[in-house]
Short mmCIF file of C-alpha atoms in Angstrom, two decimals:
data_model
loop_
_atom_site.label_atom_id
_atom_site.label_comp_id
_atom_site.label_asym_id
_atom_site.label_seq_id
_atom_site.Cartn_x
_atom_site.Cartn_y
_atom_site.Cartn_z
CA GLY K 1 -4.95 21.58 -10.26
CA ALA K 2 -6.72 18.24 -10.24
CA VAL K 3 -6.73 16.19 -7.05
CA VAL K 4 -5.57 12.64 -6.55
CA SER K 5 -6.04 11.11 -3.13
CA GLN K 6 -4.51 8.01 -1.58
CA HIS K 7 -5.61 6.00 1.41
CA PRO K 8 -4.23 5.07 3.83
CA SER K 9 -1.41 7.55 4.22
CA ARG K 10 0.39 5.21 6.59
CA VAL K 11 -0.08 1.52 7.27
CA ILE K 12 1.78 -1.04 9.33
CA CYS K 13 1.18 -4.69 8.66
CA LYS K 14 2.61 -7.99 9.82
CA SER K 15 4.86 -10.02 7.58
CA GLY K 16 2.85 -12.46 5.49
CA THR K 17 -0.34 -10.45 5.41
CA SER K 18 -1.79 -8.42 2.57
CA VAL K 19 -2.47 -4.71 2.48
CA LYS K 20 -4.53 -2.62 0.07
CA ILE K 21 -3.81 0.95 -0.96
CA GLU K 22 -6.47 3.01 -2.73
CA CYS K 23 -5.92 5.76 -5.27
CA ARG K 24 -8.80 8.03 -6.23
CA SER K 25 -9.12 10.84 -8.73
CA LEU K 26 -11.45 13.21 -6.91
CA ASP K 27 -12.46 15.72 -9.56
CA PHE K 28 -11.72 14.00 -12.84
CA GLN K 29 -11.96 10.61 -14.48
CA ALA K 30 -8.85 8.60 -15.17
CA THR K 31 -8.76 5.62 -17.52
CA THR K 32 -5.08 5.28 -16.69
CA MET K 33 -3.28 5.50 -13.37
CA PHE K 34 0.36 4.92 -12.54
CA TRP K 35 1.83 3.29 -9.44
CA TYR K 36 5.31 4.18 -8.22
CA ARG K 37 7.49 3.00 -5.35
CA GLN K 38 10.10 5.13 -3.64
CA PHE K 39 12.71 3.95 -1.17
CA PRO K 40 14.34 6.46 1.21
CA LYS K 41 16.75 8.87 -0.44
CA GLN K 42 15.93 7.44 -3.87
CA SER K 43 13.85 8.60 -6.81
CA LEU K 44 10.46 7.29 -7.84
CA MET K 45 10.38 4.02 -9.73
CA LEU K 46 7.41 3.16 -11.91
CA MET K 47 5.89 -0.19 -10.93
CA ALA K 48 2.88 -0.51 -13.17
CA THR K 49 0.30 1.22 -15.29
CA SER K 50 -3.28 0.63 -14.24
CA ASN K 51 -5.91 0.55 -16.97
CA GLU K 52 -9.63 0.86 -16.30
CA GLY K 53 -11.45 -2.26 -17.34
CA SER K 54 -8.38 -4.22 -18.36
CA LYS K 55 -5.22 -5.74 -16.97
CA ALA K 56 -2.43 -3.63 -15.57
CA THR K 57 0.89 -3.36 -17.35
CA TYR K 58 3.85 -4.11 -15.09
CA GLU K 59 7.40 -2.83 -15.42
CA GLN K 60 10.20 -5.31 -15.78
CA GLY K 61 11.14 -6.89 -12.48
CA VAL K 62 7.85 -6.14 -10.74
CA GLU K 63 5.99 -9.28 -9.67
CA LYS K 64 2.41 -9.02 -10.85
CA ASP K 65 1.24 -11.76 -8.50
CA LYS K 66 2.67 -9.91 -5.54
CA PHE K 67 1.48 -6.43 -6.44
CA LEU K 68 -2.12 -6.83 -7.53
CA ILE K 69 -3.64 -3.86 -9.28
CA ASN K 70 -7.35 -3.39 -9.89
CA HIS K 71 -8.75 -0.40 -11.75
CA ALA K 72 -12.44 -1.01 -11.17
CA SER K 73 -13.81 2.40 -12.06
CA LEU K 74 -12.82 5.65 -13.74
CA THR K 75 -11.92 7.17 -10.38
CA LEU K 76 -10.42 4.31 -8.39
CA SER K 77 -7.36 2.10 -8.67
CA THR K 78 -6.14 -0.18 -5.91
CA LEU K 79 -2.74 -1.71 -5.22
CA THR K 80 -2.68 -4.80 -3.03
CA VAL K 81 0.65 -5.95 -1.68
CA THR K 82 0.20 -9.66 -1.05
CA SER K 83 2.19 -11.72 1.43
CA ALA K 84 4.09 -8.61 2.43
CA HIS K 85 7.67 -8.86 3.68
CA PRO K 86 9.88 -6.27 5.36
CA GLU K 87 11.64 -5.55 2.07
CA ASP K 88 8.29 -4.35 0.68
CA SER K 89 8.35 -1.49 3.17
CA SER K 90 8.39 1.65 1.05
CA PHE K 91 6.56 4.80 0.01
CA TYR K 92 3.93 3.98 -2.62
CA ILE K 93 2.63 6.78 -4.81
CA CYS K 94 -0.06 6.82 -7.46
CA SER K 95 -0.69 9.33 -10.19
CA ALA K 96 -3.20 9.98 -12.93
CA PRO K 97 -3.38 12.19 -16.05
CA ASP K 98 -6.16 14.75 -16.18
CA ARG K 99 -7.52 15.14 -19.70
CA GLY K 100 -9.11 18.42 -18.69
CA SER K 101 -5.68 19.96 -18.24
CA GLY K 102 -4.01 18.52 -21.29
CA ASN K 103 -3.16 15.19 -19.67
CA THR K 104 -1.07 16.83 -16.96
CA ILE K 105 -0.22 14.13 -14.45
CA TYR K 106 -1.18 14.68 -10.82
CA PHE K 107 0.10 12.66 -7.89
CA GLY K 108 -1.43 11.38 -4.70
CA GLU K 109 -0.03 12.16 -1.29
CA GLY K 110 1.67 8.79 -1.08
CA SER K 111 1.24 5.84 1.28
CA TRP K 112 3.91 4.69 3.70
CA LEU K 113 3.93 0.92 4.12
CA THR K 114 5.87 -0.63 6.96
CA VAL K 115 5.98 -4.40 7.19
CA VAL K 116 7.04 -5.76 10.58
CA ASP X 1 12.80 8.16 -23.22
CA ALA X 2 15.25 11.04 -23.52
CA LYS X 3 17.31 11.74 -20.39
CA THR X 4 17.71 14.90 -18.37
CA THR X 5 20.69 16.07 -16.32
CA GLN X 6 20.31 18.20 -13.22
CA PRO X 7 22.70 19.26 -10.45
CA ASN X 8 22.35 17.07 -7.38
CA SER X 9 21.85 20.00 -5.05
CA MET X 10 21.55 23.78 -4.92
CA GLU X 11 21.25 26.36 -2.19
CA SER X 12 19.41 29.63 -2.18
CA ASN X 13 18.76 32.40 0.29
CA GLU X 14 15.22 33.09 1.32
CA GLU X 15 13.43 35.78 -0.71
CA GLU X 16 15.98 35.60 -3.51
CA PRO X 17 15.36 34.20 -7.01
CA VAL X 18 16.42 30.64 -7.78
CA HIS X 19 17.38 29.31 -11.19
CA LEU X 20 17.30 25.53 -11.44
CA PRO X 21 18.96 24.25 -14.61
CA CYS X 22 18.20 21.14 -16.62
CA ASN X 23 20.02 19.76 -19.65
CA HIS X 24 18.21 17.57 -22.14
CA SER X 25 20.42 17.44 -25.21
CA THR X 26 18.64 14.42 -26.73
CA ILE X 27 15.17 15.93 -26.54
CA SER X 28 12.93 15.13 -29.48
CA GLY X 29 10.58 17.51 -31.20
CA THR X 30 7.49 16.09 -29.52
CA ASP X 31 8.86 16.02 -25.95
CA TYR X 32 7.28 18.36 -23.43
CA ILE X 33 9.47 19.61 -20.58
CA HIS X 34 7.79 19.04 -17.22
CA TRP X 35 8.86 20.14 -13.77
CA TYR X 36 7.65 18.59 -10.56
CA ARG X 37 8.78 19.04 -7.00
CA GLN X 38 8.60 16.70 -4.06
CA LEU X 39 8.52 17.82 -0.47
CA PRO X 40 9.60 15.32 2.20
CA SER X 41 7.15 12.46 2.68
CA GLN X 42 4.76 13.76 0.02
CA GLY X 43 3.90 12.83 -3.53
CA PRO X 44 5.35 14.97 -6.32
CA GLU X 45 3.62 18.25 -7.05
CA TYR X 46 3.17 19.58 -10.58
CA VAL X 47 4.98 22.88 -11.08
CA ILE X 48 4.99 23.80 -14.75
CA HIS X 49 5.52 22.46 -18.26
CA GLY X 50 6.27 23.77 -21.72
CA LEU X 51 7.19 22.82 -25.24
CA THR X 52 9.03 25.69 -26.94
CA SER X 53 7.97 29.03 -25.53
CA ASN X 54 8.71 30.31 -22.04
CA VAL X 55 5.89 29.73 -19.60
CA ASN X 56 4.75 31.48 -16.46
CA ASN X 57 2.30 30.46 -13.78
CA ARG X 58 1.66 31.37 -10.17
CA MET X 59 4.33 29.00 -8.92
CA ALA X 60 7.24 29.57 -11.26
CA SER X 61 8.54 30.43 -14.70
CA LEU X 62 10.05 28.07 -17.22
CA ALA X 63 12.67 29.37 -19.60
CA ILE X 64 13.38 27.09 -22.56
CA ALA X 65 16.50 27.49 -24.68
CA GLU X 66 15.97 28.22 -28.33
CA ASP X 67 17.44 24.85 -29.35
CA ARG X 68 15.40 23.17 -26.55
CA LYS X 69 18.46 21.33 -25.29
CA SER X 70 18.22 22.97 -21.90
CA SER X 71 15.70 24.70 -19.69
CA THR X 72 15.62 26.61 -16.42
CA LEU X 73 12.99 26.62 -13.74
CA ILE X 74 12.82 30.01 -12.07
CA LEU X 75 11.41 30.57 -8.62
CA HIS X 76 11.14 34.33 -8.40
CA ARG X 77 11.32 34.61 -4.63
CA ALA X 78 12.30 31.51 -2.72
CA THR X 79 10.61 30.74 0.56
CA LEU X 80 11.44 28.08 3.11
CA ARG X 81 8.47 26.10 1.83
CA ASP X 82 10.16 25.82 -1.56
CA ALA X 83 12.79 23.49 -0.13
CA ALA X 84 12.22 20.27 -2.03
CA VAL X 85 13.59 17.93 -4.68
CA TYR X 86 12.90 19.39 -8.12
CA TYR X 87 12.55 17.02 -11.05
CA CYS X 88 12.92 17.98 -14.70
CA ILE X 89 11.21 15.36 -16.85
CA LEU X 90 10.68 14.94 -20.57
CA ARG X 91 7.32 13.54 -21.53
CA PRO X 92 6.53 12.62 -25.11
CA SER X 93 3.23 13.80 -26.45
CA GLY X 94 0.76 11.10 -27.31
CA GLY X 95 -2.08 10.89 -24.90
CA SER X 96 -2.72 9.96 -21.32
CA ALA X 97 -0.88 6.66 -21.31
CA ARG X 98 2.57 8.20 -21.34
CA GLN X 99 4.00 8.02 -17.85
CA LEU X 100 6.69 10.14 -16.22
CA THR X 101 10.20 8.75 -15.77
CA PHE X 102 11.95 10.33 -12.81
CA GLY X 103 15.67 11.02 -12.56
CA SER X 104 17.47 11.94 -9.37
CA GLY X 105 16.41 15.61 -9.38
CA THR X 106 17.91 18.64 -7.63
CA GLN X 107 17.65 18.99 -3.87
CA LEU X 108 16.99 22.68 -3.23
CA THR X 109 17.91 24.02 0.18
CA VAL X 110 16.57 27.45 1.11
CA LEU X 111 18.55 29.27 3.77
CA PRO X 112 16.79 31.68 6.10
#
């Protein structure tokens, strides 16, 4: 299947700082990417839909000024957690549909964020 | 989006077949049935999907009821590496912008 890669896989940052997570589609182009958050023992929750060349669409309750999304190219979307706090510590996962396989959605490996 | 219902957990013995059920009584005619699985500390992995007919691939088989109100993911020979949370998800057709909405899934435990 198609490959989606995230970086970093794990990051620890201090409270009040910002951290950027990258999501890349390695062998296909993606005009749309999705960002999810997952707390321990819970299911994935969609945060936002990233659109290449335009603004992201955020789910209800997700602060767009805190979770900045930039989809600068057809293979890269970034999520920046600004002014991070310990409650932002979570597993962040991106995904993208691959048109070459009938828009099947493929997921990245996930990024663990710990805010101390 | 239409909802799916799965058992919270299931157990299987290694090297035996596993049948993971999913109910989706409110499925619409354009909804595809997708299955993903998530191993600990990893992103979900695509397993299989179908619309009406049963589907087979190298990972699993998907059996879809004639009325499409339920489906079953079949792992023909469970291994310890199949231990994961399995998600049954309905995804409407309509292009790449339709995201996946995850339920709570089924935690599969494979016993050696």
